[in-house]
Structures are given as structure tokens and as C-alpha cells.
């Protein structure tokens, strides 16, 4: 029965890839007709068209809705495995589309007191000073009329947004401040791309079927080699019992919000033409048929 369902999921995934390939190929053809625009304006126009087309395709894909009917982790795994990387090229414009789980990393904007303790432990393994967590806390604490921040971050960079950490670029500014303020380069060994996510929605849970090795190390305190095994994506988990963790690891894991089925996609688009390249990313809720947390890098 399981193999039959997986076969069906694979079939609808293949159909989805075929549909999106044809549709975006047509969009590429149409976009190239916009020759009256200057190069950079054309690139901007292309970006909006691509995003709109991809959203429309995702919204209209009955295959995705089928994935969430039974909330089966193996079906989502099959879809992501089959359609995680798609590339198109037409008349000098190349689009590279990456689709992964949007619940692979730890959402730094929702850090609680208990989680702060475990993040301190994780960073301490790599000799990062505890003051770094103070910088993170300042960055998600909002505007304080009494200026009671833990660090001098906003004295040095008063223009920084303070309600939440918005993106990787935002985090880089925090990291650069830490390095300069404490003359410490230990942050360079931390793979933040696979550790933090930057959603600012409520109740963001980590999908343990896609958690990265860095996140497994944070969540459970396990060593690097064990975290690599759990983060390899080779196994599908449906319950905590499937993880076979020890009592201390489970206790620590339970301080975080997690599940085994999170139908949210992280969509990344690289659009390349001549000497111009754009990076666009957004999260997509399969259930709500909605894209959000858009980041444009042009």
C-alpha cells in the first residue's frame, strides 16, 4: 500500500514538473519580446513575471493539494526529491528554480528563554562569545524608549530594523558588528545558512524530516557526526519514537517547536541574463496557496 501511494506521488510530481517546465518556457519566450526596455528595466520586469508565473503554477497545482490530504511525510518527501531543482533556458535568459522545505532551520525570530540557553551551548562549542546572543536579542526586541539594549549595536548602526531579523543580509550586519566589537572571528565557522531561518510568523515549527545537521546539533546537543546522520535526509520519521534519541536529547528537543509534516516550501529563483543575475526567494504555504517573506536581491 505504501509503495503504491509513493508511486502515485511520484507520478503527480513528474506531471507537475512537466507542466511548470512548459509554462515557464512559454513565459521566457514572452519576456524576451520586451526588448523596448533598457537591460536593467527588462531584468526587473522579468523578475516580476517569473515570480507571478511560479506562484500561479503553485496555486493551480492540484498535485500539491493532493500531498496535504493525508499529511503523509513520505509523499512530501517524494515531491521534494523529484522537483527540488529545475532549470530552464530560452533566448539567453536562464532560470534556475530550487524548491526545498521551508522548515529546515531554526527560526531565530522566535527564540525563547529555554532555546536561548541551548543556542548558547551550541555556539559555545565553536568558541563564540555569549555576547553574540545579546546582539540577536537586541535585534528582535523592537524599539525601546529607554534604550535598554544589551549591546551598543544601535549606537553604531541606529538605522537597523529592530522588530525581527529579516534576512541573511540583515544577519550579516549583526555578525560584522560582533566581529568588530569583540575582535572575534569565531562566527566564521558557523554555517548560518543552514542554522537560521528568518520568518516572522507565529508558531513556526521545524520539520524534523528536513532539519539540517546544524539544527539537529542545536535541538538535541548531539555531536557533529551523529547530527550529520540525522540531517542526511535518508530517513523518514513519523514520531519521536522513530528517532531513537536518548532521554536527555528528547528533553532538549521538546523545548523546541517541531513536527514531522510541515507543508511549506522554500522557493529560490536565480535569473541570469548576460551580466545580470537576480536572486529571489519566498516561502509558500501549500495549504493556504500563499507566498510570503519575499526577498529580492538584484
mmCIF file of C-alpha atoms in Angstrom:
data_model
loop_
_atom_site.group_PDB
_atom_site.id
_atom_site.type_symbol
_atom_site.label_atom_id
_atom_site.label_comp_id
_atom_site.label_asym_id
_atom_site.label_seq_id
_atom_site.Cartn_x
_atom_site.Cartn_y
_atom_site.Cartn_z
ATOM 1 C CA UNK A 1 0.000 0.000 0.000
ATOM 2 C CA UNK A 2 2.828 2.374 0.917
ATOM 3 C CA UNK A 3 4.726 1.698 -2.316
ATOM 4 C CA UNK A 4 1.529 2.298 -4.308
ATOM 5 C CA UNK A 5 0.959 5.659 -2.666
ATOM 6 C CA UNK A 6 4.587 6.622 -3.198
ATOM 7 C CA UNK A 7 4.289 5.647 -6.857
ATOM 8 C CA UNK A 8 1.237 7.852 -7.260
ATOM 9 C CA UNK A 9 3.014 10.729 -5.518
ATOM 10 C CA UNK A 10 5.977 10.325 -7.831
ATOM 11 C CA UNK A 11 3.706 10.292 -10.895
ATOM 12 C CA UNK A 12 1.922 13.509 -9.948
ATOM 13 C CA UNK A 13 5.273 15.088 -9.143
ATOM 14 C CA UNK A 14 6.582 14.240 -12.614
ATOM 15 C CA UNK A 15 3.426 15.724 -14.120
ATOM 16 C CA UNK A 16 3.921 18.876 -12.074
ATOM 17 C CA UNK A 17 7.500 19.253 -13.299
ATOM 18 C CA UNK A 18 6.341 18.833 -16.914
ATOM 19 C CA UNK A 19 3.623 21.474 -16.502
ATOM 20 C CA UNK A 20 5.912 24.001 -14.818
ATOM 21 C CA UNK A 21 8.595 23.411 -17.455
ATOM 22 C CA UNK A 22 6.198 24.120 -20.337
ATOM 23 C CA UNK A 23 4.615 27.134 -18.635
ATOM 24 C CA UNK A 24 7.831 28.840 -17.667
ATOM 25 C CA UNK A 25 9.311 28.068 -21.054
ATOM 26 C CA UNK A 26 6.408 29.978 -22.591
ATOM 27 C CA UNK A 27 6.952 32.828 -20.115
ATOM 28 C CA UNK A 28 10.597 33.032 -21.152
ATOM 29 C CA UNK A 29 9.531 33.394 -24.765
ATOM 30 C CA UNK A 30 7.071 36.159 -23.931
ATOM 31 C CA UNK A 31 9.537 38.011 -21.741
ATOM 32 C CA UNK A 32 12.108 38.239 -24.500
ATOM 33 C CA UNK A 33 9.633 40.309 -26.523
ATOM 34 C CA UNK A 34 10.118 43.176 -24.072
ATOM 35 C CA UNK A 35 13.111 44.484 -25.982
ATOM 36 C CA UNK A 36 11.961 48.089 -25.799
ATOM 37 C CA UNK A 37 13.074 48.296 -22.194
ATOM 38 C CA UNK A 38 16.637 49.020 -21.219
ATOM 39 C CA UNK A 39 18.530 45.972 -19.983
ATOM 40 C CA UNK A 40 18.165 46.549 -16.275
ATOM 41 C CA UNK A 41 14.495 47.512 -16.508
ATOM 42 C CA UNK A 42 13.863 44.424 -18.581
ATOM 43 C CA UNK A 43 15.539 42.326 -15.914
ATOM 44 C CA UNK A 44 13.293 43.821 -13.247
ATOM 45 C CA UNK A 45 10.238 43.183 -15.390
ATOM 46 C CA UNK A 46 11.345 39.611 -15.948
ATOM 47 C CA UNK A 47 11.715 39.052 -12.227
ATOM 48 C CA UNK A 48 8.131 40.072 -11.507
ATOM 49 C CA UNK A 49 6.831 37.962 -14.367
ATOM 50 C CA UNK A 50 8.744 34.908 -13.200
ATOM 51 C CA UNK A 51 7.564 35.258 -9.611
ATOM 52 C CA UNK A 52 3.977 35.733 -10.736
ATOM 53 C CA UNK A 53 4.141 32.716 -13.049
ATOM 54 C CA UNK A 54 5.681 30.445 -10.438
ATOM 55 C CA UNK A 55 3.072 31.492 -7.865
ATOM 56 C CA UNK A 56 0.258 30.880 -10.334
ATOM 57 C CA UNK A 57 1.639 27.446 -11.142
ATOM 58 C CA UNK A 58 1.957 26.528 -7.476
ATOM 59 C CA UNK A 59 -1.547 27.808 -6.732
ATOM 60 C CA UNK A 60 -3.018 25.840 -9.613
ATOM 61 C CA UNK A 61 -1.143 22.599 -8.981
ATOM 62 C CA UNK A 62 -3.667 20.011 -7.774
ATOM 63 C CA UNK A 63 -0.649 17.769 -7.191
ATOM 64 C CA UNK A 64 0.359 19.916 -4.237
ATOM 65 C CA UNK A 65 -3.119 19.827 -2.736
ATOM 66 C CA UNK A 66 -3.096 16.038 -3.006
ATOM 67 C CA UNK A 67 0.066 15.997 -0.910
ATOM 68 C CA UNK A 68 -1.631 17.511 2.117
ATOM 69 C CA UNK A 69 -4.829 15.454 2.120
ATOM 70 C CA UNK A 70 -3.305 12.609 4.103
ATOM 71 C CA UNK A 71 -0.493 14.638 5.706
ATOM 72 C CA UNK A 72 1.872 11.849 4.716
ATOM 73 C CA UNK A 73 5.564 12.739 5.237
ATOM 74 C CA UNK A 74 6.665 10.239 2.592
ATOM 75 C CA UNK A 75 4.553 11.939 -0.111
ATOM 76 C CA UNK A 76 6.050 15.359 0.613
ATOM 77 C CA UNK A 77 9.493 13.764 0.608
ATOM 78 C CA UNK A 78 8.843 12.231 -2.822
ATOM 79 C CA UNK A 79 7.688 15.555 -4.224
ATOM 80 C CA UNK A 80 10.687 17.495 -2.909
ATOM 81 C CA UNK A 81 13.122 14.805 -4.040
ATOM 82 C CA UNK A 82 11.719 14.845 -7.569
ATOM 83 C CA UNK A 83 11.200 18.569 -8.126
ATOM 84 C CA UNK A 84 13.842 20.174 -5.924
ATOM 85 C CA UNK A 85 15.929 21.524 -8.809
ATOM 86 C CA UNK A 86 14.566 22.683 -12.166
ATOM 87 C CA UNK A 87 16.413 24.737 -14.771
ATOM 88 C CA UNK A 88 15.187 26.485 -17.946
ATOM 89 C CA UNK A 89 16.907 28.458 -20.689
ATOM 90 C CA UNK A 90 15.435 30.377 -23.593
ATOM 91 C CA UNK A 91 16.996 33.026 -25.854
ATOM 92 C CA UNK A 92 19.731 33.987 -23.420
ATOM 93 C CA UNK A 93 17.636 34.010 -20.239
ATOM 94 C CA UNK A 94 18.247 31.254 -17.750
ATOM 95 C CA UNK A 95 16.071 30.454 -14.745
ATOM 96 C CA UNK A 96 17.212 28.064 -12.019
ATOM 97 C CA UNK A 97 14.438 27.066 -9.640
ATOM 98 C CA UNK A 98 15.181 25.429 -6.277
ATOM 99 C CA UNK A 99 12.352 24.006 -4.158
ATOM 100 C CA UNK A 100 13.071 22.731 -0.643
ATOM 101 C CA UNK A 101 11.300 22.517 2.682
ATOM 102 C CA UNK A 102 10.828 25.927 4.299
ATOM 103 C CA UNK A 103 11.057 24.352 7.738
ATOM 104 C CA UNK A 104 14.633 23.067 7.724
ATOM 105 C CA UNK A 105 16.216 25.648 10.016
ATOM 106 C CA UNK A 106 15.615 27.197 13.420
ATOM 107 C CA UNK A 107 13.537 30.385 13.297
ATOM 108 C CA UNK A 108 15.752 32.822 15.177
ATOM 109 C CA UNK A 109 12.950 35.397 15.478
ATOM 110 C CA UNK A 110 11.021 33.077 17.812
ATOM 111 C CA UNK A 111 13.850 32.309 20.227
ATOM 112 C CA UNK A 112 12.578 31.642 23.759
ATOM 113 C CA UNK A 113 14.476 31.751 27.044
ATOM 114 C CA UNK A 114 14.944 27.967 27.060
ATOM 115 C CA UNK A 115 16.064 27.956 23.433
ATOM 116 C CA UNK A 116 18.468 30.804 24.165
ATOM 117 C CA UNK A 117 20.195 28.532 26.678
ATOM 118 C CA UNK A 118 20.656 25.791 24.088
ATOM 119 C CA UNK A 119 21.808 28.230 21.422
ATOM 120 C CA UNK A 120 24.396 29.469 23.911
ATOM 121 C CA UNK A 121 25.547 25.860 24.360
ATOM 122 C CA UNK A 122 25.697 25.300 20.585
ATOM 123 C CA UNK A 123 27.672 28.460 19.872
ATOM 124 C CA UNK A 124 29.956 27.785 22.820
ATOM 125 C CA UNK A 125 31.131 24.607 21.121
ATOM 126 C CA UNK A 126 32.639 26.848 18.454
ATOM 127 C CA UNK A 127 34.048 29.368 20.969
ATOM 128 C CA UNK A 128 31.563 32.119 20.108
ATOM 129 C CA UNK A 129 31.124 34.594 22.964
ATOM 130 C CA UNK A 130 27.803 34.816 24.799
ATOM 131 C CA UNK A 131 27.524 38.475 23.817
ATOM 132 C CA UNK A 132 26.527 37.332 20.355
ATOM 133 C CA UNK A 133 23.195 36.136 21.729
ATOM 134 C CA UNK A 134 22.713 39.567 23.279
ATOM 135 C CA UNK A 135 23.091 41.057 19.803
ATOM 136 C CA UNK A 136 20.441 38.668 18.470
ATOM 137 C CA UNK A 137 18.100 39.526 21.342
ATOM 138 C CA UNK A 138 18.523 43.243 20.745
ATOM 139 C CA UNK A 139 17.687 42.709 17.074
ATOM 140 C CA UNK A 140 14.296 41.130 17.782
ATOM 141 C CA UNK A 141 13.279 43.227 20.792
ATOM 142 C CA UNK A 142 11.726 46.199 18.998
ATOM 143 C CA UNK A 143 12.225 49.882 19.760
ATOM 144 C CA UNK A 144 12.908 50.573 23.445
ATOM 145 C CA UNK A 145 12.142 54.083 24.577
ATOM 146 C CA UNK A 146 14.574 53.755 27.493
ATOM 147 C CA UNK A 147 17.275 52.407 25.143
ATOM 148 C CA UNK A 148 17.825 49.444 27.462
ATOM 149 C CA UNK A 149 19.582 47.249 24.942
ATOM 150 C CA UNK A 150 22.205 44.699 25.895
ATOM 151 C CA UNK A 151 24.801 45.906 23.399
ATOM 152 C CA UNK A 152 25.990 49.020 21.553
ATOM 153 C CA UNK A 153 24.592 47.698 18.263
ATOM 154 C CA UNK A 154 22.145 50.550 17.678
ATOM 155 C CA UNK A 155 24.638 53.170 18.749
ATOM 156 C CA UNK A 156 26.840 52.000 15.905
ATOM 157 C CA UNK A 157 24.023 51.249 13.453
ATOM 158 C CA UNK A 158 20.942 53.264 14.514
ATOM 159 C CA UNK A 159 19.209 52.645 11.175
ATOM 160 C CA UNK A 160 18.932 48.882 11.718
ATOM 161 C CA UNK A 161 15.478 47.316 11.847
ATOM 162 C CA UNK A 162 14.708 46.037 15.361
ATOM 163 C CA UNK A 163 11.467 44.057 15.276
ATOM 164 C CA UNK A 164 12.935 40.898 13.794
ATOM 165 C CA UNK A 165 15.917 39.678 11.773
ATOM 166 C CA UNK A 166 14.651 39.993 8.220
ATOM 167 C CA UNK A 167 17.199 38.170 6.073
ATOM 168 C CA UNK A 168 20.692 36.771 5.666
ATOM 169 C CA UNK A 169 21.910 40.251 4.745
ATOM 170 C CA UNK A 170 20.459 41.604 7.961
ATOM 171 C CA UNK A 171 22.181 38.869 9.959
ATOM 172 C CA UNK A 172 25.484 39.630 8.218
ATOM 173 C CA UNK A 173 25.333 43.182 9.557
ATOM 174 C CA UNK A 174 24.894 41.779 13.055
ATOM 175 C CA UNK A 175 27.772 39.372 12.548
ATOM 176 C CA UNK A 176 30.026 42.139 11.237
ATOM 177 C CA UNK A 177 29.225 44.229 14.305
ATOM 178 C CA UNK A 178 30.103 41.296 16.589
ATOM 179 C CA UNK A 179 33.431 40.722 14.843
ATOM 180 C CA UNK A 180 34.385 44.389 15.057
ATOM 181 C CA UNK A 181 33.095 44.992 18.577
ATOM 182 C CA UNK A 182 34.746 41.954 20.163
ATOM 183 C CA UNK A 183 37.596 41.422 17.707
ATOM 184 C CA UNK A 184 36.468 37.856 17.313
ATOM 185 C CA UNK A 185 36.187 35.901 14.044
ATOM 186 C CA UNK A 186 34.821 32.664 15.515
ATOM 187 C CA UNK A 187 31.461 33.255 13.815
ATOM 188 C CA UNK A 188 33.131 32.371 10.522
ATOM 189 C CA UNK A 189 32.983 28.666 11.371
ATOM 190 C CA UNK A 190 29.202 28.715 11.907
ATOM 191 C CA UNK A 191 27.098 27.715 8.892
ATOM 192 C CA UNK A 192 24.302 30.223 9.411
ATOM 193 C CA UNK A 193 22.740 29.404 6.041
ATOM 194 C CA UNK A 194 21.793 26.006 7.456
ATOM 195 C CA UNK A 195 21.163 27.107 11.028
ATOM 196 C CA UNK A 196 18.733 30.061 10.993
ATOM 197 C CA UNK A 197 15.563 30.953 9.131
ATOM 198 C CA UNK A 198 14.023 34.413 9.284
ATOM 199 C CA UNK A 199 10.257 34.003 9.187
ATOM 200 C CA UNK A 200 8.396 36.373 11.452
ATOM 201 C CA UNK A 201 5.141 34.415 11.553
ATOM 202 C CA UNK A 202 3.781 32.856 14.726
ATOM 203 C CA UNK A 203 4.242 29.184 15.599
ATOM 204 C CA UNK A 204 6.848 28.188 13.028
ATOM 205 C CA UNK A 205 7.760 24.538 13.574
ATOM 206 C CA UNK A 206 10.827 22.678 12.352
ATOM 207 C CA UNK A 207 10.079 19.694 10.104
ATOM 208 C CA UNK A 208 12.388 17.039 11.516
ATOM 209 C CA UNK A 209 12.388 15.181 8.209
ATOM 210 C CA UNK A 210 14.318 18.081 6.659
ATOM 211 C CA UNK A 211 16.204 19.569 9.623
ATOM 212 C CA UNK A 212 19.814 20.301 8.757
ATOM 213 C CA UNK A 213 22.758 18.763 10.651
ATOM 214 C CA UNK A 214 23.378 22.153 12.277
ATOM 215 C CA UNK A 215 19.795 22.250 13.534
ATOM 216 C CA UNK A 216 19.944 18.675 14.849
ATOM 217 C CA UNK A 217 23.031 19.624 16.813
ATOM 218 C CA UNK A 218 21.202 22.640 18.257
ATOM 219 C CA UNK A 219 17.952 20.789 19.003
ATOM 220 C CA UNK A 220 19.427 17.757 20.738
ATOM 221 C CA UNK A 221 23.008 18.530 21.704
ATOM 222 C CA UNK A 222 24.215 15.500 19.738
ATOM 223 C CA UNK A 223 27.742 15.535 18.325
ATOM 224 C CA UNK A 224 28.580 16.584 14.772
ATOM 225 C CA UNK A 225 28.883 13.069 13.346
ATOM 226 C CA UNK A 226 25.511 11.963 14.722
ATOM 227 C CA UNK A 227 23.891 15.203 13.550
ATOM 228 C CA UNK A 228 25.228 14.558 10.039
ATOM 229 C CA UNK A 229 23.439 11.200 10.009
ATOM 230 C CA UNK A 230 20.122 12.679 11.154
ATOM 231 C CA UNK A 231 20.418 15.591 8.745
ATOM 232 C CA UNK A 232 21.264 13.459 5.728
ATOM 233 C CA UNK A 233 17.592 13.184 4.703
ATOM 234 C CA UNK A 234 17.896 9.442 4.157
ATOM 235 C CA UNK A 235 15.161 8.512 6.635
ATOM 236 C CA UNK A 236 11.518 9.493 7.025
ATOM 237 C CA UNK A 237 10.308 9.990 10.591
ATOM 238 C CA UNK A 238 6.707 9.967 11.752
ATOM 239 C CA UNK A 239 7.095 10.155 15.531
ATOM 240 C CA UNK A 240 9.659 10.785 18.246
ATOM 241 C CA UNK A 241 9.950 7.035 18.743
ATOM 242 C CA UNK A 242 11.338 6.728 15.216
ATOM 243 C CA UNK A 243 14.243 8.994 16.182
ATOM 244 C CA UNK A 244 15.611 6.646 18.845
ATOM 245 C CA UNK A 245 17.063 9.504 20.864
ATOM 246 C CA UNK A 246 18.149 9.211 24.474
ATOM 247 C CA UNK A 247 16.145 10.734 27.318
ATOM 248 C CA UNK A 248 18.276 13.874 27.607
ATOM 249 C CA UNK A 249 18.092 14.540 23.868
ATOM 250 C CA UNK A 250 14.302 14.183 23.864
ATOM 251 C CA UNK A 251 14.011 16.529 26.841
ATOM 252 C CA UNK A 252 16.016 19.151 24.989
ATOM 253 C CA UNK A 253 14.152 18.571 21.715
ATOM 254 C CA UNK A 254 10.839 19.206 23.460
ATOM 255 C CA UNK A 255 11.907 22.778 24.223
ATOM 256 C CA UNK A 256 11.526 23.493 20.515
ATOM 257 C CA UNK A 257 8.520 23.540 18.222
ATOM 258 C CA UNK A 258 8.744 20.665 15.756
ATOM 259 C CA UNK A 259 6.647 18.254 13.728
ATOM 260 C CA UNK A 260 7.033 15.569 11.082
ATOM 261 C CA UNK A 261 4.923 17.174 8.360
ATOM 262 C CA UNK A 262 5.152 20.868 7.527
ATOM 263 C CA UNK A 263 3.676 21.647 4.073
ATOM 264 C CA UNK A 264 5.701 24.792 3.435
ATOM 265 C CA UNK A 265 8.053 25.242 0.512
ATOM 266 C CA UNK A 266 11.129 27.422 0.221
ATOM 267 C CA UNK A 267 11.308 28.595 -3.382
ATOM 268 C CA UNK A 268 14.551 30.119 -4.641
ATOM 269 C CA UNK A 269 14.898 31.574 -8.127
ATOM 270 C CA UNK A 270 18.145 32.510 -9.847
ATOM 271 C CA UNK A 271 17.501 34.540 -13.010
ATOM 272 C CA UNK A 272 20.526 35.013 -15.235
ATOM 273 C CA UNK A 273 20.863 37.102 -18.385
ATOM 274 C CA UNK A 274 24.142 38.399 -19.807
ATOM 275 C CA UNK A 275 25.935 40.163 -16.945
ATOM 276 C CA UNK A 276 22.836 40.464 -14.770
ATOM 277 C CA UNK A 277 21.814 37.963 -12.118
ATOM 278 C CA UNK A 278 18.896 38.199 -9.704
ATOM 279 C CA UNK A 279 18.156 36.077 -6.661
ATOM 280 C CA UNK A 280 14.571 35.849 -5.454
ATOM 281 C CA UNK A 281 13.276 33.683 -2.651
ATOM 282 C CA UNK A 282 9.973 33.241 -0.862
ATOM 283 C CA UNK A 283 8.095 30.792 1.292
ATOM 284 C CA UNK A 284 4.959 29.112 0.037
ATOM 285 C CA UNK A 285 2.164 27.596 2.096
ATOM 286 C CA UNK A 286 0.677 24.655 0.204
ATOM 287 C CA UNK A 287 -2.447 24.673 2.361
ATOM 288 C CA UNK A 288 -3.139 28.407 2.098
ATOM 289 C CA UNK A 289 -1.889 28.737 -1.507
ATOM 290 C CA UNK A 290 0.046 31.784 -0.443
ATOM 291 C CA UNK A 291 3.552 33.116 -0.948
ATOM 292 C CA UNK A 292 5.180 35.332 1.659
ATOM 293 C CA UNK A 293 8.517 36.505 3.116
ATOM 294 C CA UNK A 294 9.730 37.577 -0.327
ATOM 295 C CA UNK A 295 13.391 38.553 -0.604
ATOM 296 C CA UNK A 296 14.729 40.208 -3.792
ATOM 297 C CA UNK A 297 18.438 40.560 -4.460
ATOM 298 C CA UNK A 298 19.086 42.323 -7.756
#
